[in-house]
């Protein structure tokens, strides 16, 4: 009888050890599976196979939403989307991370990537290989990027990404100011002189310390001349001559040197001889980036 009890005790102990071993192997297998998937996603990222990296990271998070690699996978998914030129998806992934982990020590990276994704959204595949003037394109993404970088600096002024964000904001500000000058030039071509003046004044008032301010003053001077507001035109010319004496629209005497000047329209002899039918004066255009940018 005593021997039966001993055998039963040994069997029970063996079964408990077996169950414990199975549980440990099961846990080890789960960790190994998660780690293996994470390492696989790292291989895709390192080889710049970003499409597969996105799929791998998404699969990792779906299978192990509370695993030890889940938060890191969410962060790296932002980068993978961005690197795959999926800028809207990168912004969505960054927003999701910020919403789920507002106190995460690396949440500033999510804010930075939101700005960087919007910053890069205007650049399509052709713009990377062909010369293009992005100041003549839609600026909604540039404005969004500026706002996102500003939010990063407001929330995390000591972030390691702050310096790069400031540099990009400076470039974006110059871009937005130049865009306003391009719009003013368009209004000149359409004969909308008051609208052109308003664009020039907007640059002078809201984009101070940008290279486009010089052209903004020239736009105001030209617009006021065409509107017959010579006193306002002279005020703009005086400010332009004082701050930007080498501006191409000024002559050596600091006078506004344009086809449409305070002395009247400067017409060619062909235009005069043909009573205005041939060789009409070109609409004024201002783009002096080579001199001031």
Short mmCIF file of N, CA and C in Angstrom, two decimals, residues 20-86:
data_model
loop_
_atom_site.label_atom_id
_atom_site.label_comp_id
_atom_site.label_asym_id
_atom_site.label_seq_id
_atom_site.Cartn_x
_atom_site.Cartn_y
_atom_site.Cartn_z
N UNK A 20 4.62 22.12 -16.25
CA UNK A 20 5.43 23.32 -16.11
C UNK A 20 6.38 23.49 -17.28
N UNK A 21 6.98 22.38 -17.72
CA UNK A 21 7.90 22.45 -18.85
C UNK A 21 7.18 22.86 -20.13
N UNK A 22 5.96 22.33 -20.31
CA UNK A 22 5.19 22.68 -21.50
C UNK A 22 4.83 24.16 -21.51
N UNK A 23 4.46 24.69 -20.29
CA UNK A 23 4.12 26.10 -20.21
C UNK A 23 5.33 26.97 -20.54
N UNK A 24 6.49 26.58 -19.98
CA UNK A 24 7.70 27.35 -20.26
C UNK A 24 8.05 27.31 -21.74
N UNK A 25 7.92 26.18 -22.37
CA UNK A 25 8.22 26.06 -23.80
C UNK A 25 7.23 26.88 -24.63
N UNK A 26 5.97 26.86 -24.15
CA UNK A 26 4.96 27.65 -24.87
C UNK A 26 5.28 29.13 -24.79
N UNK A 27 5.66 29.60 -23.57
CA UNK A 27 6.02 31.01 -23.42
C UNK A 27 7.26 31.34 -24.23
N UNK A 28 8.24 30.49 -24.20
CA UNK A 28 9.46 30.73 -24.96
C UNK A 28 9.17 30.76 -26.45
N UNK A 29 8.26 29.88 -26.89
CA UNK A 29 7.90 29.87 -28.30
C UNK A 29 7.21 31.15 -28.72
N UNK A 30 6.35 31.70 -27.85
CA UNK A 30 5.66 32.96 -28.16
C UNK A 30 6.66 34.10 -28.27
N UNK A 31 7.58 34.18 -27.29
CA UNK A 31 8.60 35.23 -27.34
C UNK A 31 9.48 35.08 -28.57
N UNK A 32 9.84 33.84 -28.85
CA UNK A 32 10.69 33.60 -30.02
C UNK A 32 9.98 34.00 -31.30
N UNK A 33 8.69 33.73 -31.39
CA UNK A 33 7.94 34.10 -32.58
C UNK A 33 7.86 35.59 -32.75
N UNK A 34 7.61 36.32 -31.67
CA UNK A 34 7.53 37.78 -31.73
C UNK A 34 8.89 38.37 -32.09
N UNK A 35 9.92 37.87 -31.45
CA UNK A 35 11.26 38.37 -31.73
C UNK A 35 11.67 38.07 -33.16
N UNK A 36 11.34 36.90 -33.64
CA UNK A 36 11.69 36.54 -35.00
C UNK A 36 11.00 37.46 -36.00
N UNK A 37 9.73 37.77 -35.76
CA UNK A 37 9.01 38.68 -36.66
C UNK A 37 9.61 40.08 -36.61
N UNK A 38 10.00 40.51 -35.43
CA UNK A 38 10.60 41.84 -35.31
C UNK A 38 11.94 41.89 -36.04
N UNK A 39 12.78 40.86 -35.87
CA UNK A 39 14.07 40.83 -36.55
C UNK A 39 13.89 40.79 -38.07
N UNK A 40 12.84 40.10 -38.49
CA UNK A 40 12.56 40.05 -39.93
C UNK A 40 12.20 41.43 -40.45
N UNK A 41 11.40 42.18 -39.71
CA UNK A 41 11.05 43.54 -40.12
C UNK A 41 12.30 44.43 -40.16
N UNK A 42 13.25 44.19 -39.23
CA UNK A 42 14.50 44.96 -39.24
C UNK A 42 15.33 44.66 -40.47
N UNK A 43 15.32 43.44 -40.91
CA UNK A 43 16.06 43.08 -42.13
C UNK A 43 15.46 43.79 -43.34
N UNK A 44 14.13 43.87 -43.38
CA UNK A 44 13.49 44.57 -44.49
C UNK A 44 13.84 46.06 -44.46
N UNK A 45 13.85 46.64 -43.26
CA UNK A 45 14.18 48.06 -43.14
C UNK A 45 15.62 48.32 -43.54
N UNK A 46 16.52 47.46 -43.09
CA UNK A 46 17.94 47.65 -43.40
C UNK A 46 18.25 47.46 -44.88
N UNK A 47 17.48 46.62 -45.54
CA UNK A 47 17.66 46.40 -46.98
C UNK A 47 16.83 47.37 -47.81
N UNK A 48 16.15 48.29 -47.12
CA UNK A 48 15.33 49.33 -47.78
C UNK A 48 14.18 48.74 -48.59
N UNK A 49 13.72 47.58 -48.17
CA UNK A 49 12.53 46.99 -48.77
C UNK A 49 11.35 47.42 -47.92
N UNK A 50 10.91 48.67 -48.12
CA UNK A 50 9.98 49.28 -47.19
C UNK A 50 8.55 48.74 -47.33
N UNK A 51 8.18 48.29 -48.50
CA UNK A 51 6.85 47.70 -48.65
C UNK A 51 6.71 46.45 -47.78
N UNK A 52 7.72 45.57 -47.83
CA UNK A 52 7.68 44.38 -47.00
C UNK A 52 7.85 44.72 -45.52
N UNK A 53 8.60 45.78 -45.25
CA UNK A 53 8.76 46.20 -43.86
C UNK A 53 7.42 46.65 -43.27
N UNK A 54 6.64 47.37 -44.07
CA UNK A 54 5.31 47.81 -43.62
C UNK A 54 4.44 46.60 -43.30
N UNK A 55 4.42 45.64 -44.21
CA UNK A 55 3.59 44.46 -44.00
C UNK A 55 4.06 43.68 -42.77
N UNK A 56 5.35 43.53 -42.62
CA UNK A 56 5.89 42.78 -41.50
C UNK A 56 5.56 43.44 -40.16
N UNK A 57 5.72 44.76 -40.10
CA UNK A 57 5.44 45.49 -38.85
C UNK A 57 3.95 45.46 -38.52
N UNK A 58 3.11 45.59 -39.54
CA UNK A 58 1.67 45.52 -39.31
C UNK A 58 1.26 44.13 -38.80
N UNK A 59 1.86 43.10 -39.38
CA UNK A 59 1.56 41.73 -38.95
C UNK A 59 2.04 41.49 -37.52
N UNK A 60 3.20 42.02 -37.20
CA UNK A 60 3.74 41.87 -35.85
C UNK A 60 2.81 42.50 -34.83
N UNK A 61 2.33 43.70 -35.12
CA UNK A 61 1.46 44.38 -34.17
C UNK A 61 0.11 43.68 -34.04
N UNK A 62 -0.39 43.16 -35.15
CA UNK A 62 -1.70 42.49 -35.09
C UNK A 62 -1.64 41.18 -34.30
N UNK A 63 -0.52 40.49 -34.40
CA UNK A 63 -0.38 39.21 -33.70
C UNK A 63 0.02 39.39 -32.23
N UNK A 64 0.80 40.44 -31.97
CA UNK A 64 1.28 40.66 -30.61
C UNK A 64 1.01 42.12 -30.21
N UNK A 65 -0.27 42.50 -30.09
CA UNK A 65 -0.60 43.90 -29.81
C UNK A 65 -0.10 44.39 -28.45
N UNK A 66 0.16 43.46 -27.53
CA UNK A 66 0.65 43.84 -26.20
C UNK A 66 2.04 43.27 -25.93
N UNK A 67 2.73 42.87 -26.99
CA UNK A 67 4.06 42.31 -26.84
C UNK A 67 5.10 43.38 -26.56
N UNK A 68 6.31 42.91 -26.28
CA UNK A 68 7.37 43.86 -25.90
C UNK A 68 7.89 44.66 -27.09
N UNK A 69 7.55 44.25 -28.32
CA UNK A 69 7.99 45.00 -29.51
C UNK A 69 6.87 45.84 -30.12
N UNK A 70 5.69 45.84 -29.50
CA UNK A 70 4.52 46.47 -30.11
C UNK A 70 4.73 47.98 -30.30
N UNK A 71 5.15 48.67 -29.25
CA UNK A 71 5.32 50.13 -29.34
C UNK A 71 6.43 50.49 -30.33
N UNK A 72 7.53 49.76 -30.28
CA UNK A 72 8.63 50.02 -31.21
C UNK A 72 8.20 49.77 -32.65
N UNK A 73 7.39 48.73 -32.84
CA UNK A 73 6.89 48.43 -34.18
C UNK A 73 6.01 49.56 -34.69
N UNK A 74 5.20 50.15 -33.81
CA UNK A 74 4.35 51.27 -34.21
C UNK A 74 5.18 52.48 -34.62
N UNK A 75 6.26 52.73 -33.90
CA UNK A 75 7.15 53.84 -34.27
C UNK A 75 7.83 53.58 -35.61
N UNK A 76 8.33 52.38 -35.78
CA UNK A 76 9.05 52.06 -37.01
C UNK A 76 8.11 51.97 -38.21
N UNK A 77 6.85 51.71 -37.94
CA UNK A 77 5.87 51.69 -39.02
C UNK A 77 5.71 53.09 -39.62
N UNK A 78 5.81 54.12 -38.79
CA UNK A 78 5.75 55.50 -39.29
C UNK A 78 6.87 55.72 -40.29
N UNK A 79 8.07 55.32 -39.90
CA UNK A 79 9.24 55.50 -40.78
C UNK A 79 9.12 54.67 -42.05
N UNK A 80 8.60 53.45 -41.92
CA UNK A 80 8.47 52.58 -43.09
C UNK A 80 7.50 53.18 -44.10
N UNK A 81 6.37 53.67 -43.61
CA UNK A 81 5.40 54.33 -44.52
C UNK A 81 6.04 55.54 -45.20
N UNK A 82 6.74 56.35 -44.41
CA UNK A 82 7.38 57.55 -44.96
C UNK A 82 8.39 57.19 -46.03
N UNK A 83 9.22 56.20 -45.75
CA UNK A 83 10.26 55.81 -46.69
C UNK A 83 9.69 55.15 -47.95
N UNK A 84 8.48 54.62 -47.85
CA UNK A 84 7.81 54.03 -49.01
C UNK A 84 7.01 55.08 -49.78
N UNK A 85 7.20 56.36 -49.42
CA UNK A 85 6.49 57.49 -50.03
C UNK A 85 4.98 57.41 -49.81
N UNK A 86 4.59 56.77 -48.73
CA UNK A 86 3.18 56.72 -48.33
C UNK A 86 2.99 57.76 -47.23
#
